[in-house]
Coordinates of C-alpha atoms and ligand atoms in Angstrom, one line a residue:
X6 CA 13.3 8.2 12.7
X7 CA 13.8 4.7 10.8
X8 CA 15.8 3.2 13.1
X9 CA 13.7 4.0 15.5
X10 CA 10.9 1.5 13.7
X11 CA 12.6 -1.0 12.8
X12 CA 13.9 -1.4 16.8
X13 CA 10.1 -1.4 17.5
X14 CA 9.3 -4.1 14.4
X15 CA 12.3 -6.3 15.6
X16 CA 11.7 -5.7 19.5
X17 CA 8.2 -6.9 18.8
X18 CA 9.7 -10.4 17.5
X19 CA 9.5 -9.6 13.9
X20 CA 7.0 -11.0 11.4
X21 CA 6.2 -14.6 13.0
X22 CA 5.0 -12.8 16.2
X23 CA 3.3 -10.1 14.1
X24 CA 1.7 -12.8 12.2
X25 CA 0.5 -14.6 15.8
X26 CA -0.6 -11.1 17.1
X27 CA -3.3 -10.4 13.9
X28 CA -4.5 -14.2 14.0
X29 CA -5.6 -13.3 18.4
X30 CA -6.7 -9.6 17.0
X31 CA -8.9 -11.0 14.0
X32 CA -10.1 -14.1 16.2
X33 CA -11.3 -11.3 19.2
X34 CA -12.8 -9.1 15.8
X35 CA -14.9 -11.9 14.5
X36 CA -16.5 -12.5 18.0
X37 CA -17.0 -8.4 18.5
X38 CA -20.7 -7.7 18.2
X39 CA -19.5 -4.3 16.8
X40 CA -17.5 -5.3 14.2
X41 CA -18.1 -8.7 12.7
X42 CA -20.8 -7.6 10.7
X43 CA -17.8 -5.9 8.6
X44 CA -16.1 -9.0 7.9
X45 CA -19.2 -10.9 7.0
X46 CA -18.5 -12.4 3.2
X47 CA -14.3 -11.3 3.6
X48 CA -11.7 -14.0 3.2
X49 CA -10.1 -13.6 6.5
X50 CA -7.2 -15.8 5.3
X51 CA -6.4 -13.1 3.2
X52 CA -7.2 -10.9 5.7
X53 CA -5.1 -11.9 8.1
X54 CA -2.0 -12.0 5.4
X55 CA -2.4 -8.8 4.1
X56 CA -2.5 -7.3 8.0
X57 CA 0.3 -9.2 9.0
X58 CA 1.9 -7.6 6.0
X59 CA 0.9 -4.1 6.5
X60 CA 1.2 -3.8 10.1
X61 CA 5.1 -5.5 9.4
X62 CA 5.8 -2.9 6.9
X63 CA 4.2 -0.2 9.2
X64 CA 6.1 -0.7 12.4
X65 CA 9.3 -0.7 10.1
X66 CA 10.2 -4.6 9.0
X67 CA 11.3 -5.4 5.4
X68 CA 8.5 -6.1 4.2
X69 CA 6.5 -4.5 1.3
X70 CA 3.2 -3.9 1.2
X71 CA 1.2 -4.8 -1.7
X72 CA -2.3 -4.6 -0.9
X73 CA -4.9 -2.1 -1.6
X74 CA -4.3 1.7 -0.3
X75 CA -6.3 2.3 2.9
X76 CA -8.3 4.6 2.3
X77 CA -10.0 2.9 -0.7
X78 CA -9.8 -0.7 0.9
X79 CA -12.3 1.1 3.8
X80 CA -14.1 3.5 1.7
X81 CA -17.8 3.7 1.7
X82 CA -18.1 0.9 4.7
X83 CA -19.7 3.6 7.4
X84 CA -16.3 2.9 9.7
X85 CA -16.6 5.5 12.4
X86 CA -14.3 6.5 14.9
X87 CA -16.4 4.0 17.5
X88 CA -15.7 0.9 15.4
X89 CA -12.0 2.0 14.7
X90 CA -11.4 2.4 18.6
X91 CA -12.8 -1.0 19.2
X92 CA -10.6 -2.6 16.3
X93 CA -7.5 -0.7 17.6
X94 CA -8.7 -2.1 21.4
X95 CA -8.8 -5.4 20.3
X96 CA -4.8 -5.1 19.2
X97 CA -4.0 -3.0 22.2
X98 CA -5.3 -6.2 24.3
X99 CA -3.5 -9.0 22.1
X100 CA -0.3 -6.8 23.1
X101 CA -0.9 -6.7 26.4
X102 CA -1.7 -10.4 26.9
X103 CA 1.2 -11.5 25.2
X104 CA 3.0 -9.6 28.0
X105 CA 4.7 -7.1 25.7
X106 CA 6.4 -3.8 27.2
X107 CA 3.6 -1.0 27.8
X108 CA 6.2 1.7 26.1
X109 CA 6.6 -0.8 22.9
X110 CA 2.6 -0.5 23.0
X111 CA 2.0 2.7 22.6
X112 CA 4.7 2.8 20.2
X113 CA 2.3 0.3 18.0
X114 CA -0.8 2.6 18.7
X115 CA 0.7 5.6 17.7
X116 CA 1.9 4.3 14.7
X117 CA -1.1 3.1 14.0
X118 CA -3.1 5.9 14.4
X119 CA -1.5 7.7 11.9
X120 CA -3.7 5.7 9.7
X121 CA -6.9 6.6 11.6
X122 CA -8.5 9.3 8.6
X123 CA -7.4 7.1 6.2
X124 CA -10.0 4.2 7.4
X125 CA -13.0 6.5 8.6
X126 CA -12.3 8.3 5.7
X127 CA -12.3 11.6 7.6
X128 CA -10.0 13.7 5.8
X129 CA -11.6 12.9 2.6
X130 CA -13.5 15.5 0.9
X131 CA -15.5 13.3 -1.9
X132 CA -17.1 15.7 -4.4
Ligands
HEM219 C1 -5.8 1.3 11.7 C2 -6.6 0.3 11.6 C3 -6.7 -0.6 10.4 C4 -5.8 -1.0 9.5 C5 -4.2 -0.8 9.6 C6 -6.4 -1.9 8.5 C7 -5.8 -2.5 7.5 C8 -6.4 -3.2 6.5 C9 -5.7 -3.9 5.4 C10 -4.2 -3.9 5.2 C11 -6.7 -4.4 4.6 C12 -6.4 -5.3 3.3 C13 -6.5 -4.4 2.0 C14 -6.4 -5.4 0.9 O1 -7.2 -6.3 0.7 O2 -5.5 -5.2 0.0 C15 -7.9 -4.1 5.2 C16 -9.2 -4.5 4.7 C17 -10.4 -4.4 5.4 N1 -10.6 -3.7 6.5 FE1 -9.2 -2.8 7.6 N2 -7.8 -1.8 8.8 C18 -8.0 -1.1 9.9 C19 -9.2 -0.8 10.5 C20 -10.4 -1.4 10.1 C21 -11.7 -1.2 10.8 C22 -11.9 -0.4 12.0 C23 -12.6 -2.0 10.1 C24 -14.1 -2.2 10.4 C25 -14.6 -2.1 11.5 C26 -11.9 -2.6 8.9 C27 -12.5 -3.4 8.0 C28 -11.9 -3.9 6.9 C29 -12.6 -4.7 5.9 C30 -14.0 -5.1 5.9 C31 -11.6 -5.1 4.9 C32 -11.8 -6.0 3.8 C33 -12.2 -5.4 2.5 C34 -12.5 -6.4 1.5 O3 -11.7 -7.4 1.3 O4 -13.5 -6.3 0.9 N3 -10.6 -2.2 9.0 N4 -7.8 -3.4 6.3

């Protein structure tokens, strides 16, 4: 339920920590031989904002989201599952350094798995 969320967004430290956690995440990213080569040419200033953003909105914060829908932002990039694993790896490890409670953790995963077919495109059935 909602509530539920918004515990976890709030628990978390709200959208300053959230902010901090995507800035380690993208930093780790950008040094990932499997996955910088995505970012090459990106503004990660933007970047960073519009994750900080989405993830805020995700977990259940106020905020709105008002970048591009997933699927499309990530379509036609030749994202697998191997490269979203890594990405998601890099967050899981943020979390864990910054000492935050393993239940809280895979709250954050799960949520953000939901998202998974959206960014490998996986449930898409392009004609
Ligand atoms: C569940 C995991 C992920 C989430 C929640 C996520 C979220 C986002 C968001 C919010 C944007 C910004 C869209 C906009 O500009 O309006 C974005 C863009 C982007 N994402 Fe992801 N992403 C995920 C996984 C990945 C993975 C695994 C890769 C590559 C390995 C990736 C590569 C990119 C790239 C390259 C862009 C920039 C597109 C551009 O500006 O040209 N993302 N993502």
């Amino acid at each position: 339920m909602n509530s539920q969320e918004q515990t976890l967004y709030y628990r978390l430290g709200g959208a300053e920590v959230l902010r901090q956690v995507v800035e380690s995440m993208y930093d780790r990213i950008l040094t990932d031989p499997l996955l910088k080569g995505f970012f090459e040419g990106v503004d990660m200033d933007k970047q960073r904002k519009m994750q900080s953003e989405f993830l805020a909105a995700a977990l259940g914060g106020p905020e709105k989201y008002g970048g591009l829908d997933l699927a499309y932002a990530h379509s036609g990039k030749g994202i697998t599952t191997v490269h979203l694993t890594a990405f998601v790896g890099h967050l899981l490890d943020v979390l864990e350094e910054r000492g935050v409670d393993e239940n809280d953790i895979q709250g954050v995963i799960s949520r953000i798995n939901t998202y998974a077919n959206d960014i490998t495109g996986a449930s898409t059935s392009d004609g």
